[in-house]
PDB file of C-alpha atoms in Angstrom:
ATOM      1  CA  MET A   1       7.078 -21.530 -19.763  1.00  0.00           C
ATOM      2  CA  SER A   2       7.473 -18.252 -18.387  1.00  0.00           C
ATOM      3  CA  ALA A   3       4.207 -18.461 -16.873  1.00  0.00           C
ATOM      4  CA  ILE A   4       5.124 -21.773 -15.035  1.00  0.00           C
ATOM      5  CA  PHE A   5       8.084 -20.019 -13.840  1.00  0.00           C
ATOM      6  CA  ARG A   6       6.677 -17.017 -12.528  1.00  0.00           C
ATOM      7  CA  ARG A   7       3.694 -18.814 -10.654  1.00  0.00           C
ATOM      8  CA  ALA A   8       6.373 -21.280  -9.104  1.00  0.00           C
ATOM      9  CA  PHE A   9       8.010 -18.396  -7.322  1.00  0.00           C
ATOM     10  CA  THR A  10       5.512 -16.331  -6.347  1.00  0.00           C
ATOM     11  CA  THR A  11       4.622 -15.892  -2.487  1.00  0.00           C
ATOM     12  CA  LYS A  12       1.309 -17.199  -3.438  1.00  0.00           C
ATOM     13  CA  SER A  13       2.510 -20.852  -3.613  1.00  0.00           C
ATOM     14  CA  LEU A  14       3.965 -20.597  -0.072  1.00  0.00           C
ATOM     15  CA  ILE A  15       0.406 -20.019   1.505  1.00  0.00           C
ATOM     16  CA  PRO A  16      -2.051 -22.668   1.493  1.00  0.00           C
ATOM     17  CA  PRO A  17      -4.974 -22.026  -0.744  1.00  0.00           C
ATOM     18  CA  ASN A  18      -7.754 -22.017   1.605  1.00  0.00           C
ATOM     19  CA  VAL A  19      -6.712 -22.317   5.060  1.00  0.00           C
ATOM     20  CA  ALA A  20     -10.053 -21.073   6.412  1.00  0.00           C
ATOM     21  CA  ALA A  21     -12.044 -23.913   4.941  1.00  0.00           C
ATOM     22  CA  ALA A  22     -10.071 -26.166   7.329  1.00  0.00           C
ATOM     23  CA  THR A  23     -12.738 -25.561  10.030  1.00  0.00           C
ATOM     24  CA  ARG A  24     -14.676 -28.443   8.595  1.00  0.00           C
ATOM     25  CA  LEU A  25     -12.202 -31.092   9.593  1.00  0.00           C
ATOM     26  CA  THR A  26     -13.200 -32.931  12.576  1.00  0.00           C
ATOM     27  CA  GLY A  27     -11.414 -33.992  15.767  1.00  0.00           C
ATOM     28  CA  SER A  28     -10.509 -31.411  18.671  1.00  0.00           C
ATOM     29  CA  ALA A  29      -6.835 -32.080  18.706  1.00  0.00           C
ATOM     30  CA  LYS A  30      -6.867 -30.965  15.078  1.00  0.00           C
ATOM     31  CA  ASP A  31      -8.946 -27.851  15.497  1.00  0.00           C
ATOM     32  CA  ALA A  32      -6.248 -26.476  17.763  1.00  0.00           C
ATOM     33  CA  GLN A  33      -3.467 -27.134  15.296  1.00  0.00           C
ATOM     34  CA  ILE A  34      -5.516 -25.594  12.363  1.00  0.00           C
ATOM     35  CA  ALA A  35      -6.361 -22.696  14.959  1.00  0.00           C
ATOM     36  CA  SER A  36      -2.966 -22.193  15.666  1.00  0.00           C
ATOM     37  CA  LEU A  37      -1.772 -22.387  11.890  1.00  0.00           C
ATOM     38  CA  VAL A  38      -4.838 -19.829  10.743  1.00  0.00           C
ATOM     39  CA  ASP A  39      -3.436 -17.408  13.453  1.00  0.00           C
ATOM     40  CA  PHE A  40      -0.068 -17.677  12.165  1.00  0.00           C
ATOM     41  CA  TYR A  41      -0.857 -17.013   8.518  1.00  0.00           C
ATOM     42  CA  LYS A  42      -3.244 -14.000   9.711  1.00  0.00           C
ATOM     43  CA  LYS A  43      -0.236 -12.354  11.183  1.00  0.00           C
ATOM     44  CA  LEU A  44       2.167 -12.680   8.350  1.00  0.00           C
ATOM     45  CA  PRO A  45       2.626  -9.243   6.729  1.00  0.00           C
ATOM     46  CA  LYS A  46       0.693  -8.531   3.394  1.00  0.00           C
ATOM     47  CA  GLY A  47       1.950  -6.701   0.414  1.00  0.00           C
ATOM     48  CA  VAL A  48       5.178  -5.822  -1.123  1.00  0.00           C
ATOM     49  CA  ALA A  49       8.041  -6.192   1.431  1.00  0.00           C
ATOM     50  CA  GLU A  50      10.244  -2.968   1.808  1.00  0.00           C
ATOM     51  CA  ALA A  51      13.677  -2.843   0.386  1.00  0.00           C
ATOM     52  CA  THR A  52      16.281  -3.469   2.925  1.00  0.00           C
ATOM     53  CA  LYS A  53      18.800  -0.786   3.131  1.00  0.00           C
ATOM     54  CA  PRO A  54      22.601  -2.626   2.606  1.00  0.00           C
ATOM     55  CA  SER A  55      24.785  -3.135   5.769  1.00  0.00           C
ATOM     56  CA  GLY A  56      28.190  -3.487   5.588  1.00  0.00           C
ATOM     57  CA  PRO A  57      30.918  -2.090   3.728  1.00  0.00           C
ATOM     58  CA  TRP A  58      30.648  -4.377   0.709  1.00  0.00           C
ATOM     59  CA  ALA A  59      27.024  -4.245   0.416  1.00  0.00           C
ATOM     60  CA  ARG A  60      26.996  -0.579   0.722  1.00  0.00           C
ATOM     61  CA  TYR A  61      29.493  -0.359  -2.499  1.00  0.00           C
ATOM     62  CA  LYS A  62      27.638  -2.990  -4.430  1.00  0.00           C
ATOM     63  CA  ALA A  63      24.217  -1.069  -3.963  1.00  0.00           C
ATOM     64  CA  ARG A  64      26.066   2.122  -4.968  1.00  0.00           C
ATOM     65  CA  TYR A  65      28.051   0.857  -7.720  1.00  0.00           C
ATOM     66  CA  ILE A  66      27.099  -2.343  -9.072  1.00  0.00           C
ATOM     67  CA  ASP A  67      23.415  -2.855  -8.714  1.00  0.00           C
ATOM     68  CA  GLY A  68      20.392  -1.610 -10.850  1.00  0.00           C
ATOM     69  CA  GLU A  69      20.266   1.436 -12.740  1.00  0.00           C
ATOM     70  CA  ASN A  70      23.568   2.504 -11.000  1.00  0.00           C
ATOM     71  CA  ALA A  71      25.935  -0.040 -12.621  1.00  0.00           C
ATOM     72  CA  SER A  72      28.945   1.806 -14.002  1.00  0.00           C
ATOM     73  CA  VAL A  73      32.546   1.267 -14.846  1.00  0.00           C
ATOM     74  CA  THR A  74      33.821   2.711 -11.443  1.00  0.00           C
ATOM     75  CA  PRO A  75      34.446  -0.744  -9.883  1.00  0.00           C
ATOM     76  CA  LEU A  76      37.006  -1.382 -12.541  1.00  0.00           C
ATOM     77  CA  LEU A  77      38.714   1.795 -12.008  1.00  0.00           C
ATOM     78  CA  HIS A  78      38.828   0.936  -8.663  1.00  0.00           C
ATOM     79  CA  LEU A  79      40.456  -2.460  -9.301  1.00  0.00           C
ATOM     80  CA  ILE A  80      42.960  -0.916 -11.683  1.00  0.00           C
ATOM     81  CA  PHE A  81      43.822   1.585  -8.763  1.00  0.00           C
ATOM     82  CA  GLY A  82      44.055  -0.977  -6.285  1.00  0.00           C
ATOM     83  CA  VAL A  83      46.116  -3.488  -8.283  1.00  0.00           C
ATOM     84  CA  PHE A  84      48.687  -0.412  -9.010  1.00  0.00           C
ATOM     85  CA  VAL A  85      48.538   0.773  -5.314  1.00  0.00           C
ATOM     86  CA  VAL A  86      49.182  -2.813  -4.238  1.00  0.00           C
ATOM     87  CA  GLY A  87      52.079  -3.117  -7.079  1.00  0.00           C
ATOM     88  CA  TYR A  88      53.814   0.025  -6.159  1.00  0.00           C
ATOM     89  CA  SER A  89      53.656  -0.797  -2.252  1.00  0.00           C
ATOM     90  CA  ILE A  90      55.257  -4.128  -3.007  1.00  0.00           C
ATOM     91  CA  ASP A  91      57.868  -2.879  -5.570  1.00  0.00           C
ATOM     92  CA  TYR A  92      58.786   0.262  -2.990  1.00  0.00           C
ATOM     93  CA  HIS A  93      59.094  -2.279   0.508  1.00  0.00           C
ATOM     94  CA  PHE A  94      61.378  -4.624  -1.735  1.00  0.00           C
ATOM     95  CA  HIS A  95      63.456  -2.509  -3.961  1.00  0.00           C
ATOM     96  CA  LEU A  96      62.915   1.274  -3.864  1.00  0.00           C
ATOM     97  CA  LYS A  97      63.324   2.056  -0.087  1.00  0.00           C
ATOM     98  CA  HIS A  98      66.607   0.720  -0.271  1.00  0.00           C
ATOM     99  CA  HIS A  99      67.778   3.304  -2.933  1.00  0.00           C
ATOM    100  CA  LYS A 100      66.316   6.068  -1.190  1.00  0.00           C
ATOM    101  CA  ASN A 101      69.449   8.064  -0.118  1.00  0.00           C
ATOM    102  CA  VAL A 102      72.161   5.630  -1.495  1.00  0.00           C
ATOM    103  CA  GLU A 103      73.729   5.372  -4.858  1.00  0.00           C
ATOM    104  CA  HIS A 104      72.371   2.623  -6.892  1.00  0.00           C
ATOM    105  CA  HIS A 105      74.440  -0.806  -7.161  1.00  0.00           C
TER     106      HIS A 105
END
């Protein structure tokens, strides 16, 4: 099952098996189409694609703390800290700032 799954998702399945053998087809209209198709496939990059650098703040954060070997507990700590900051900010705005320099009720 895994061999079928691997084969189905390789880049080789995207490229026709033997494009060069299409020169045996007859007809001038088809020759031009086949030639443009062969040129297109010749221009495709070969080999392993380079890893792209993450762009944007969430992508950089994810690459640094969540993905691959860098996975850690740090995002959980950030979430706890963020919830604390938001909760305290809301509490300060709606309650604490009114008692800053004034006696309690």
